[in-house]
mmCIF file of C-alpha atoms in Angstrom:
data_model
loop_
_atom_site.group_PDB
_atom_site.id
_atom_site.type_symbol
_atom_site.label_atom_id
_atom_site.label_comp_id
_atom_site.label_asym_id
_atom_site.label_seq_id
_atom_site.Cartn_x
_atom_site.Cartn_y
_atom_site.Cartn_z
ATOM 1 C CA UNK A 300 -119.826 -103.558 -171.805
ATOM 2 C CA UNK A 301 -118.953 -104.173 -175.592
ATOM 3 C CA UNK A 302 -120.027 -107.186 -176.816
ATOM 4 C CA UNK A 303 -117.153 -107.877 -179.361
ATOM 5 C CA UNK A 304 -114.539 -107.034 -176.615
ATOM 6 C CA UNK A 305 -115.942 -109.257 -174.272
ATOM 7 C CA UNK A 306 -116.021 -112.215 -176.749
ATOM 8 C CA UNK A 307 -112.762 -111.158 -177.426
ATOM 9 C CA UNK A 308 -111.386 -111.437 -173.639
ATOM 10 C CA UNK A 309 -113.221 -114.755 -173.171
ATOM 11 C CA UNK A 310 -111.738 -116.530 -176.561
ATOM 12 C CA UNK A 311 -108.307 -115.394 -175.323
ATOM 13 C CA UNK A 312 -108.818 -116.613 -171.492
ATOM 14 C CA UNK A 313 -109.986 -119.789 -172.840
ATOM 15 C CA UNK A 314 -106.823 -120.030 -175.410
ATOM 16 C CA UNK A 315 -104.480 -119.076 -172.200
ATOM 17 C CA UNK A 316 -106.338 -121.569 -170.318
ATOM 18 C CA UNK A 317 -105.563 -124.434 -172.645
ATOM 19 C CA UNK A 318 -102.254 -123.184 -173.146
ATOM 20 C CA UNK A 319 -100.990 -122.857 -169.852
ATOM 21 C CA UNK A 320 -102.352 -127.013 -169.076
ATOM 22 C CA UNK A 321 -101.115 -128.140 -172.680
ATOM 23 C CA UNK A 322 -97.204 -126.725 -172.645
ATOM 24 C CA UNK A 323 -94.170 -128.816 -171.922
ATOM 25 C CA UNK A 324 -92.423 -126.685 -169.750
ATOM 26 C CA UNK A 325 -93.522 -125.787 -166.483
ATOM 27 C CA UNK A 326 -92.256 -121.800 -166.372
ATOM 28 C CA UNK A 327 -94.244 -121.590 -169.736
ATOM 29 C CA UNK A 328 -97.243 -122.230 -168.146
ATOM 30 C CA UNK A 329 -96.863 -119.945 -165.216
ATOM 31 C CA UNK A 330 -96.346 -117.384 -168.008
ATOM 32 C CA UNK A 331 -99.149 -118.973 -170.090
ATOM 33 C CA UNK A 332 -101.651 -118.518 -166.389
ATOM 34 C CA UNK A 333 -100.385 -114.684 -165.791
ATOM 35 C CA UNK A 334 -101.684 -114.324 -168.762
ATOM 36 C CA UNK A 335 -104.836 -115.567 -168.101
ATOM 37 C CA UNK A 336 -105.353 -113.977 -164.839
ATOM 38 C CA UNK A 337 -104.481 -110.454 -166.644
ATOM 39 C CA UNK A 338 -107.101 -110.703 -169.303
ATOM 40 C CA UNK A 339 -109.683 -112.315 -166.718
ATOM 41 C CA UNK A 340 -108.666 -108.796 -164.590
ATOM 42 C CA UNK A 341 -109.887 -106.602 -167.684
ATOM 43 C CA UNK A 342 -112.734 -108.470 -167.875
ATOM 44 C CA UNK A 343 -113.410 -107.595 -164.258
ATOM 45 C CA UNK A 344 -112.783 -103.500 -165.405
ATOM 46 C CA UNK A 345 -115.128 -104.224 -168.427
ATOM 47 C CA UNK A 346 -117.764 -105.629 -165.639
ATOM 48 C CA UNK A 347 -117.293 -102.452 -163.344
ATOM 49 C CA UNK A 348 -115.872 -104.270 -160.749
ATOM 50 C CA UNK A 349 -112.667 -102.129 -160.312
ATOM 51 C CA UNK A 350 -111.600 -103.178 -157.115
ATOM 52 C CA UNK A 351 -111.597 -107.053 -158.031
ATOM 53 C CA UNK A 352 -109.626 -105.655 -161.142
ATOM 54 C CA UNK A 353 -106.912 -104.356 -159.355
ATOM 55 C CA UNK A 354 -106.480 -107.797 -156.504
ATOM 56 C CA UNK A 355 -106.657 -110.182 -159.532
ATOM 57 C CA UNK A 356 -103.925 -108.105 -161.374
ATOM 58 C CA UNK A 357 -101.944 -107.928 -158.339
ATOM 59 C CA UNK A 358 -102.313 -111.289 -156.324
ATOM 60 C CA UNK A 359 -104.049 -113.540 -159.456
ATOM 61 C CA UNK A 360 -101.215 -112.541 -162.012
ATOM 62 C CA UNK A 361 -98.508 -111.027 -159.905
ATOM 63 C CA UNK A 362 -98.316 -113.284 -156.624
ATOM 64 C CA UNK A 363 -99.294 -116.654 -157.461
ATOM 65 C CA UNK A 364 -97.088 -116.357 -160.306
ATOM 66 C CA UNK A 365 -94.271 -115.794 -158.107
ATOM 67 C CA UNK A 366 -95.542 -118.203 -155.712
ATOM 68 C CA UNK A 367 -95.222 -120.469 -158.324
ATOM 69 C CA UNK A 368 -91.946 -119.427 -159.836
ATOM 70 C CA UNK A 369 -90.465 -120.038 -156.722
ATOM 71 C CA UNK A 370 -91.607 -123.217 -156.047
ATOM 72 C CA UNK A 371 -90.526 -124.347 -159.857
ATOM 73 C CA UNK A 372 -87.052 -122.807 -158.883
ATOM 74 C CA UNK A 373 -87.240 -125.210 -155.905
ATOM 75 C CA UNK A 374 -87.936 -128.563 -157.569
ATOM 76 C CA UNK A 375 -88.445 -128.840 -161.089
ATOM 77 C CA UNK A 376 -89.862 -127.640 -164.018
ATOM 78 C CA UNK A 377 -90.037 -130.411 -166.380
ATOM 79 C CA UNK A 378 -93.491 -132.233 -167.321
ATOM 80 C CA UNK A 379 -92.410 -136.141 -167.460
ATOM 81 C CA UNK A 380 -95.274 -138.282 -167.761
ATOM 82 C CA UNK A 381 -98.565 -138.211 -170.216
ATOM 83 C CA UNK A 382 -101.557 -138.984 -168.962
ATOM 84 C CA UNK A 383 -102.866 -142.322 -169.925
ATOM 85 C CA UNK A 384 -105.645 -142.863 -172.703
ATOM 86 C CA UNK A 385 -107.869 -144.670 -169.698
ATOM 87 C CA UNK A 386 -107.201 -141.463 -167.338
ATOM 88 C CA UNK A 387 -108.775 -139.194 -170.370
ATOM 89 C CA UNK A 388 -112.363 -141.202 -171.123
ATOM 90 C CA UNK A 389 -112.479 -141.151 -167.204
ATOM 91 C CA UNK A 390 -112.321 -137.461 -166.194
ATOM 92 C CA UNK A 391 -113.682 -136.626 -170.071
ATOM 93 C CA UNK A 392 -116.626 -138.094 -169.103
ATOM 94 C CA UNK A 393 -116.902 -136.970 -165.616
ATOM 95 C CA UNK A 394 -115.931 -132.717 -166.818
ATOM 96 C CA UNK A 395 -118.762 -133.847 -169.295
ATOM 97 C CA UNK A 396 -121.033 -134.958 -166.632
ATOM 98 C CA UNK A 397 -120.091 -131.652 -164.737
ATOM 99 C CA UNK A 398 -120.958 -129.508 -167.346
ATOM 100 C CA UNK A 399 -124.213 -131.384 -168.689
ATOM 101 C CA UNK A 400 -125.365 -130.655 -164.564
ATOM 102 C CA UNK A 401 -123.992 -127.270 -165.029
ATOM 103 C CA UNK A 402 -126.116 -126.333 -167.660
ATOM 104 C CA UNK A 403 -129.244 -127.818 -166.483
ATOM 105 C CA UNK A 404 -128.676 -125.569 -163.987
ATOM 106 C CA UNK A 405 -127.987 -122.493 -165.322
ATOM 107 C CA UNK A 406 -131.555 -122.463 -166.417
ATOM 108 C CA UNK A 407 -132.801 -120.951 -163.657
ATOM 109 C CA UNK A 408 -130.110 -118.147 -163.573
ATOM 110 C CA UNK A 409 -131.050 -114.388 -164.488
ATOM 111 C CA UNK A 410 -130.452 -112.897 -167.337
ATOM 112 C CA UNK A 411 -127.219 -110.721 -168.202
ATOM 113 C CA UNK A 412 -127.735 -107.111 -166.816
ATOM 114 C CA UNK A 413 -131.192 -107.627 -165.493
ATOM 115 C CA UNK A 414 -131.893 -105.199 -162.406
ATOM 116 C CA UNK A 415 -135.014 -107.335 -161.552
ATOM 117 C CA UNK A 416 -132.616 -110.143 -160.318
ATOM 118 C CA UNK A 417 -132.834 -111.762 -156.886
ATOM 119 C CA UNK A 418 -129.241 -110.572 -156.264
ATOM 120 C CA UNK A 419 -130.082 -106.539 -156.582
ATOM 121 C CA UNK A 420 -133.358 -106.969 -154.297
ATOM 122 C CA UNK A 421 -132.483 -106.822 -150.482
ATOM 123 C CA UNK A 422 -129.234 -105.884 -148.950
ATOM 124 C CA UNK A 423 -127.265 -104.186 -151.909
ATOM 125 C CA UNK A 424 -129.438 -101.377 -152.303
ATOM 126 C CA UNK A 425 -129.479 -100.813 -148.986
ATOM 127 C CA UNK A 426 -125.478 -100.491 -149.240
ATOM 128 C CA UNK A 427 -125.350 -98.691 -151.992
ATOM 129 C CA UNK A 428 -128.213 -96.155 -150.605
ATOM 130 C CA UNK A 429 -126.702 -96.304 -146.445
ATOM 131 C CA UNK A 430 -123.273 -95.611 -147.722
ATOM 132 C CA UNK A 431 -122.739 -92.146 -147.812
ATOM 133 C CA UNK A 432 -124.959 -91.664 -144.636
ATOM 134 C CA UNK A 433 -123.394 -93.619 -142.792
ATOM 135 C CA UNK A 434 -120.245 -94.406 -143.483
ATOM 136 C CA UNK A 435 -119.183 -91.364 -145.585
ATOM 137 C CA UNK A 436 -117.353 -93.485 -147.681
ATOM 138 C CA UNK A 437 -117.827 -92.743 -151.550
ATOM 139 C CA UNK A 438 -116.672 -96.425 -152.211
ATOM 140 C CA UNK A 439 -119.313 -98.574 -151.423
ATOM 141 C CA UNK A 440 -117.376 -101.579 -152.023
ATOM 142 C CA UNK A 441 -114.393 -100.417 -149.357
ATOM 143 C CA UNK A 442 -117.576 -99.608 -147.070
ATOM 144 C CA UNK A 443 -118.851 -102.655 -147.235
ATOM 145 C CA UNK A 444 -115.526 -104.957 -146.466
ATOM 146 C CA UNK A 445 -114.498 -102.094 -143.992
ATOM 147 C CA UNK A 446 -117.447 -101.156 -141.968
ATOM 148 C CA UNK A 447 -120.646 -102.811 -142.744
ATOM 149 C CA UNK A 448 -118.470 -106.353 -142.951
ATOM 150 C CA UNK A 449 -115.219 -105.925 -141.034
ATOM 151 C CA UNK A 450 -115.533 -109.332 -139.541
ATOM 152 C CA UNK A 451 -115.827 -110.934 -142.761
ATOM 153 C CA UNK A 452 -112.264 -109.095 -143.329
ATOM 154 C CA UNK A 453 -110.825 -109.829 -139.698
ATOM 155 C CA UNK A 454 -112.265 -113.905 -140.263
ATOM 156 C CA UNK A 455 -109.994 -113.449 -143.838
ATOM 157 C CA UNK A 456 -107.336 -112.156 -142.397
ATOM 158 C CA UNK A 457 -107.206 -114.971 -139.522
ATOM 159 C CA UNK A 458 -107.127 -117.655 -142.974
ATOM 160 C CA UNK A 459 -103.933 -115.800 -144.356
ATOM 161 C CA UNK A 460 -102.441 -115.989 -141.108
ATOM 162 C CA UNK A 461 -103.633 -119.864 -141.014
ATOM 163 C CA UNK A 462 -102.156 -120.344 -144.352
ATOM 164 C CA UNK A 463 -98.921 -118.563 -143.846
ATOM 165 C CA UNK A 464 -98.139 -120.376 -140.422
ATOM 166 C CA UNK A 465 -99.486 -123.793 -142.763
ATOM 167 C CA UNK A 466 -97.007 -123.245 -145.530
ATOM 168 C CA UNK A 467 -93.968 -122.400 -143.036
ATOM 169 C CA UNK A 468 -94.707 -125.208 -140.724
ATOM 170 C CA UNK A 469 -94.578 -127.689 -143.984
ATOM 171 C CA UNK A 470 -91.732 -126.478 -145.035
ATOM 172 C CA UNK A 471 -89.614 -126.219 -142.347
ATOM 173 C CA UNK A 472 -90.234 -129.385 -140.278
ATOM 174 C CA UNK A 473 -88.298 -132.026 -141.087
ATOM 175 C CA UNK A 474 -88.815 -136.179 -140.992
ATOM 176 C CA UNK A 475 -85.795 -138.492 -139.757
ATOM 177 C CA UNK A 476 -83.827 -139.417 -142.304
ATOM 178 C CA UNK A 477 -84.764 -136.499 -144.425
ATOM 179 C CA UNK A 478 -82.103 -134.528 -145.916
ATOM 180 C CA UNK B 200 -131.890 -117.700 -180.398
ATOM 181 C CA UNK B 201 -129.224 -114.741 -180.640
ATOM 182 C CA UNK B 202 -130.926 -113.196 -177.893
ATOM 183 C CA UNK B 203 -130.777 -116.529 -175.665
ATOM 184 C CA UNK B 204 -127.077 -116.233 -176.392
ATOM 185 C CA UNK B 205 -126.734 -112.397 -175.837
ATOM 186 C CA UNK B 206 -128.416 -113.213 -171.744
ATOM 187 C CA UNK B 207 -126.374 -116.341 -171.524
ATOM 188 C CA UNK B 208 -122.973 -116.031 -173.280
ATOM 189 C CA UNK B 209 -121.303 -115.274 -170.009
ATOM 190 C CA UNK B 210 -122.594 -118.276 -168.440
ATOM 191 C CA UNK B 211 -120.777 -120.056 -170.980
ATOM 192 C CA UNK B 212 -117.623 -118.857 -171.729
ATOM 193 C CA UNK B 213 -117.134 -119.750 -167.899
ATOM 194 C CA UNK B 214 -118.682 -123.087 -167.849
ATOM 195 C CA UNK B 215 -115.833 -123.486 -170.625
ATOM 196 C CA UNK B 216 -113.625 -122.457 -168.263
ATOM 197 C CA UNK B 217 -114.708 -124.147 -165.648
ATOM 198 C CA UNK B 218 -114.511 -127.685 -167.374
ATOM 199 C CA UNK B 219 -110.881 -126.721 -168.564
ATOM 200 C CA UNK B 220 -109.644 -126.221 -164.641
ATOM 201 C CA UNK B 221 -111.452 -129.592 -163.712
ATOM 202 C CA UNK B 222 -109.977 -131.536 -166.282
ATOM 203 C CA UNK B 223 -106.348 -129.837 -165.500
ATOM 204 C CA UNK B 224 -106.978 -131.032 -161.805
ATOM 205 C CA UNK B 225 -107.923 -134.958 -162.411
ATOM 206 C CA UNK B 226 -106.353 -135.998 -165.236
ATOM 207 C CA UNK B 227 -102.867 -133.899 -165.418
ATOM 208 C CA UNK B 228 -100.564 -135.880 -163.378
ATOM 209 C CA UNK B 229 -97.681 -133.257 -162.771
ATOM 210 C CA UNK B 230 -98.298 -131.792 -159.526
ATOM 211 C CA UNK B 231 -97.679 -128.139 -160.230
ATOM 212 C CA UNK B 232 -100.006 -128.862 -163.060
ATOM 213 C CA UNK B 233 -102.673 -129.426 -160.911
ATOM 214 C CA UNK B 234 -102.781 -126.076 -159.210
ATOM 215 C CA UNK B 235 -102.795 -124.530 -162.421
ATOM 216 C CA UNK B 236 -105.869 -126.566 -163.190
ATOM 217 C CA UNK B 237 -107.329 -124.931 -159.816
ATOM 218 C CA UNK B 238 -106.110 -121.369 -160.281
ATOM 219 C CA UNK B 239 -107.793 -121.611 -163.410
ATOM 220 C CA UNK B 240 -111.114 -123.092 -161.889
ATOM 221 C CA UNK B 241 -111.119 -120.712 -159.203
ATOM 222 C CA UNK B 242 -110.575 -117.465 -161.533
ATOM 223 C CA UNK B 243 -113.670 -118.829 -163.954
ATOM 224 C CA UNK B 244 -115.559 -118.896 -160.294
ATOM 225 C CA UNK B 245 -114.480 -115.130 -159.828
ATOM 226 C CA UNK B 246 -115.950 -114.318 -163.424
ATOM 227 C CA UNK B 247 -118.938 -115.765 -162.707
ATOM 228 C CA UNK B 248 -119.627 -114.374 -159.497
ATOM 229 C CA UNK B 249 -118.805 -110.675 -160.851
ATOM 230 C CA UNK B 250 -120.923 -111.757 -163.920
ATOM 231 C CA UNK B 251 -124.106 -111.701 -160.663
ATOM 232 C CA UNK B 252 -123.581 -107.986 -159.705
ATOM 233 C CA UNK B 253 -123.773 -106.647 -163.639
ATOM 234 C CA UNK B 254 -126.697 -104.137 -164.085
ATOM 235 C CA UNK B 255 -127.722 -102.816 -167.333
ATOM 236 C CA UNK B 256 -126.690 -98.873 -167.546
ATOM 237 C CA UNK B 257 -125.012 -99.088 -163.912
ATOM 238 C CA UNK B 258 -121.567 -97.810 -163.362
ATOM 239 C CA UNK B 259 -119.083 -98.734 -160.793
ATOM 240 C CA UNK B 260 -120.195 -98.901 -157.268
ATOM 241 C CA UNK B 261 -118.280 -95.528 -156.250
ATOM 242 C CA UNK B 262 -121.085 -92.703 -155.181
ATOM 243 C CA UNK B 263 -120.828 -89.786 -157.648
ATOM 244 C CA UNK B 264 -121.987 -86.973 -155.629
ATOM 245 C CA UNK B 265 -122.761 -85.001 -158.931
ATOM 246 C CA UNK B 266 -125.863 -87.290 -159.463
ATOM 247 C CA UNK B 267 -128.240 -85.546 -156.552
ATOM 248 C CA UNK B 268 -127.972 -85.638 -153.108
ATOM 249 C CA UNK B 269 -129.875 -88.960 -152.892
ATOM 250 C CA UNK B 270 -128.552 -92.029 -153.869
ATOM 251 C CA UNK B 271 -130.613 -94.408 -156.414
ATOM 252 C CA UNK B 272 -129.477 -98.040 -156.364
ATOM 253 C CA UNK B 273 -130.238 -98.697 -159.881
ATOM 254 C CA UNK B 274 -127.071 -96.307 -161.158
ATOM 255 C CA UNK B 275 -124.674 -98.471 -159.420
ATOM 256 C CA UNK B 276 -123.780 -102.336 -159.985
ATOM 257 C CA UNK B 277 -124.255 -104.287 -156.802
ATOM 258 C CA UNK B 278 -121.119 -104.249 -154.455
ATOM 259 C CA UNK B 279 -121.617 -107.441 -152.865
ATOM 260 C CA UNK B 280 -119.832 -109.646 -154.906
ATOM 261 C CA UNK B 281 -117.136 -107.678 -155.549
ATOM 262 C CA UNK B 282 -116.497 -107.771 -151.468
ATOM 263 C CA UNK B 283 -117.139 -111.459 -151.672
ATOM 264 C CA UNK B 284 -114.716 -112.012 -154.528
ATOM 265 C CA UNK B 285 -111.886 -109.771 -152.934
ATOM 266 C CA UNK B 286 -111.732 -111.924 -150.528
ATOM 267 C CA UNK B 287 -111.990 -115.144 -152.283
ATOM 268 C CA UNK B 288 -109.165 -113.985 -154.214
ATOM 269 C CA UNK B 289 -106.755 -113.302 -151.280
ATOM 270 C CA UNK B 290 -107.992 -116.954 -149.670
ATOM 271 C CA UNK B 291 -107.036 -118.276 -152.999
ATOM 272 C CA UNK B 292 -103.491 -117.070 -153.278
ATOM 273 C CA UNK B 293 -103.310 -118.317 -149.599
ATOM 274 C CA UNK B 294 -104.403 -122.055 -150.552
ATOM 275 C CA UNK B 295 -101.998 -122.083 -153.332
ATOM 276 C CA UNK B 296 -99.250 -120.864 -151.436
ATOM 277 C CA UNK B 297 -99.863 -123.930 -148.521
ATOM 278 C CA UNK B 298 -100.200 -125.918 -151.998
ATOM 279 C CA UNK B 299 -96.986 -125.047 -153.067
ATOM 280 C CA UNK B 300 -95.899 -125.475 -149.947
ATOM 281 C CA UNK B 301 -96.893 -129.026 -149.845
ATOM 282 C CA UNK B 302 -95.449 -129.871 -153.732
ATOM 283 C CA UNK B 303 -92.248 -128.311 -152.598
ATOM 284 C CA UNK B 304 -91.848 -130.771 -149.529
ATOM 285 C CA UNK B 305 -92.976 -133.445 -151.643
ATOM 286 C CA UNK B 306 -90.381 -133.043 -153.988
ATOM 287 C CA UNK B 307 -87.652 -133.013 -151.071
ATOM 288 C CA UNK B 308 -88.795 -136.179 -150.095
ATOM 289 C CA UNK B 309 -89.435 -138.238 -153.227
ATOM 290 C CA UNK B 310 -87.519 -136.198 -155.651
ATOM 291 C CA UNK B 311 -90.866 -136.382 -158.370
ATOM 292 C CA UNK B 312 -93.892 -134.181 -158.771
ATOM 293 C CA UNK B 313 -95.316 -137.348 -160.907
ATOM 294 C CA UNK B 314 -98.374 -138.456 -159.131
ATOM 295 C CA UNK B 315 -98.460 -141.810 -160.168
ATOM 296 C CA UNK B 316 -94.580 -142.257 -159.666
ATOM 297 C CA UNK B 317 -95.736 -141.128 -156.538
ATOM 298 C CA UNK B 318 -98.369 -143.367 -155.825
ATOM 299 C CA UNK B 319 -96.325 -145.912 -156.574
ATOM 300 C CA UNK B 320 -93.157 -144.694 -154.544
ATOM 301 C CA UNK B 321 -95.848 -144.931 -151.323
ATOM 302 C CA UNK B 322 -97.815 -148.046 -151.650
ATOM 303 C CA UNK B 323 -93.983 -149.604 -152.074
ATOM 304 C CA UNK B 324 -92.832 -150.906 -148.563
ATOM 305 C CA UNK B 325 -91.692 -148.563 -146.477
ATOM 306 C CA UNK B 326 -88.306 -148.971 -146.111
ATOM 307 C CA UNK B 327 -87.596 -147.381 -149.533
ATOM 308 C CA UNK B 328 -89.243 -144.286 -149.100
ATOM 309 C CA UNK B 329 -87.099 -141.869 -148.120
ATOM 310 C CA UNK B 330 -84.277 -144.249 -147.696
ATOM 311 C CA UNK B 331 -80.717 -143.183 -149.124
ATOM 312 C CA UNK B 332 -80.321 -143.697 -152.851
ATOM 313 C CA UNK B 333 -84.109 -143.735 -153.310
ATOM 314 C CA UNK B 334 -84.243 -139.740 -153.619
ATOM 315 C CA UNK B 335 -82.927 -138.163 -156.564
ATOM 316 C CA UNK B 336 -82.785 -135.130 -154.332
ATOM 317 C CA UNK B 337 -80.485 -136.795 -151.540
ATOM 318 C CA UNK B 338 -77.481 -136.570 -153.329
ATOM 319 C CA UNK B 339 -77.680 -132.656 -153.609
ATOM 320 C CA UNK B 340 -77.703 -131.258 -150.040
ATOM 321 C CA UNK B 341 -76.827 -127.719 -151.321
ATOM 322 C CA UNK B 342 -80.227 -127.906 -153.349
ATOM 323 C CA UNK B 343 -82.087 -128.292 -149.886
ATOM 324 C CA UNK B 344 -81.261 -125.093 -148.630
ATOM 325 C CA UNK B 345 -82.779 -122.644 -151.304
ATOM 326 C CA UNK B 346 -85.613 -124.840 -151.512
ATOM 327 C CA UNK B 347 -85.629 -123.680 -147.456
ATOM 328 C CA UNK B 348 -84.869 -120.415 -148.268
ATOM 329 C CA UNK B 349 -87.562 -120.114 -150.874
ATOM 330 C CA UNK B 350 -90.191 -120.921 -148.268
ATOM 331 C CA UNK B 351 -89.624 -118.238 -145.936
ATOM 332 C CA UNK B 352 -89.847 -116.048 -148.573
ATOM 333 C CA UNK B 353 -93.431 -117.472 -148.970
ATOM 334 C CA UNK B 354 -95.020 -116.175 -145.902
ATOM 335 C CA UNK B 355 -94.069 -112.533 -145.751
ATOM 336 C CA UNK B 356 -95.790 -112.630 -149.225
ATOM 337 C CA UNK B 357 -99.130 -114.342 -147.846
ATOM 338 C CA UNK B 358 -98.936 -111.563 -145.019
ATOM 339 C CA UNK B 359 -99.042 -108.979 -147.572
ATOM 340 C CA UNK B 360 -101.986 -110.235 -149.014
ATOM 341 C CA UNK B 361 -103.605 -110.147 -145.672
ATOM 342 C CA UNK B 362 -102.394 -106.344 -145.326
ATOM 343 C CA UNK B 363 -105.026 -105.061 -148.390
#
């Protein structure tokens, strides 16, 4: 991982970020949060997590964003009101309250890279070591959701199915009176 | 003091992140705004899971079969939150599809993705919600059905997602 890149990625994620809540126009900031998503998808290559790479390119930039587009399509995409100067000292000082907490308790995180972390200890080794063995899978991260944790992936996709039945109910049910 | 920064920078440039997606979701008061605000939050979550399974020197968790028959857990970055993430990700674009879902209907009704116009559309008495001549969107019936047609097109793409 190169340091300068990586400072790089973040500074533009965080100017996407800001963009994409700060523009006038809704379709602008649908552009302004693909954007984000993409660069937050290298950052995932520059992490070696390849797989997540590839999902947040496709479903984080390409899907919501249509998602979105379509539902801007559907009602509006103008921004009418501002927030009100009481709203902002309210949830300023609760997101500052959020991230005082958050960095109190970051302190007892590990430190970038280390292989001594709690995380690398138990069960990921022995993934990483069993998969070849015993799944004869060279992926260890398609092992993983496919053998060693294929109900984690059969509960996921029960959700999708949840949330597709969800959306479609909402949609097409109608009130009295309704149009 | 560099070097505190060098272990910690990740932490953050997400905790930046982070704050930027809360504030989006309390104090923006367009709708659609709002799920930005959490698409946002969410992704900085991603980065900072992915950010746990980083090893110094490791390479991507794919076995190279050209390092030795046996296996040695230290060459590889842990593949345990990349699973975890996947699948957060897919969950995500399924809660902001029902999301959209929601905001869509919402609009039908009220004609506004204002929150507080909305707020104060439903704590006025209830004969004027929904009534005719109280929706902007009444008066365009043609409008209704691509706003119908636009959610069916909504669930084949969730069912994709659950295809991966």
């Amino acid at each position: 991982m190169i340091l300068s890149l990586d400072i790089l990625l973040f500074a533009i994620l965080i100017v996407t970020a800001l963009l994409a809540l700060q523009v006038k126009d809704l379709l602008t900031a649908v552009a302004m949060l693909a954007g984000y998503s993409l660069f937050a998808a290298l950052l995932f290559a520059g992490m070696q997590a390849v797989d997540v790479a590839f999902v947040e390119a496709a479903l984080g930039a390409g899907l919501t964003g249509v998602l979105l587009i379509a539902a801007i399509l559907a009602t509006s995409r103008r921004i009418d009101g501002q927030e009100g100067m009481l709203r902002r000292v309210v949830v300023g000082s609760l997101v500052v309250g959020f991230v005082a907490l958050m960095l109190f308790a970051s302190g007892g995180l590990p430190d970038r890279g280390d292989p001594e972390a709690p995380a690398h200890q138990r069960v990921a080794p022995a993934y990483l070591e069993g998969s070849m063995e015993q799944t004869q899978t060279p992926n260890v991260v398609t092992a993983v959701l496919a053998d060693y944790r294929s109900m984690d992936t059969l509960g996921e996709t029960l959700v999708i199915l949840t949330a597709a039945l969800a959306a479609s109910l909402v949609l097409v049910r109608r009130e009295e009176g309704e149009p | 003091m560099p070097e505190l920064f060098l272990d910690r920078y990740v932490y953050l440039f997400v905790l930046v992140l982070l704050a930027i997606g809360l504030y989006g979701m309390l104090a923006k008061r367009n709708l659609v705004q709002k799920i930005i605000g959490l698409t946002i939050f969410t992704t900085a979550i991603y980065l900072f899971f992915i950010e746990g399974s980083v090893k110094d020197g490791a390479s991507a968790p794919v076995i190279d079969p050209a390092l030795g028959p046996t296996v040695d857990a230290a060459d590889y970055v842990d593949p345990l939150p990349h699973l975890l993430i996947l699948t957060a990700i897919v969950v995500g674009v399924g809660i902001v599809g029902v999301a959209l879902a929601m905001v869509v209907r919402i609009y039908r009704i009220h004609g506004t993705l204002d929150e507080d116009e909305l707020v104060r559309r439903m704590s006025a008495p209830k004969a004027e919600v929904g009534a005719p001549g109280d929706t902007p969107g009444a008066d365009r019936p043609d409008d209704d059905g691509t706003a119908a047609d636009d959610g069916d097109g909504q669930s084949p793409d969730d069912e994709r997602g659950g295809e991966r």
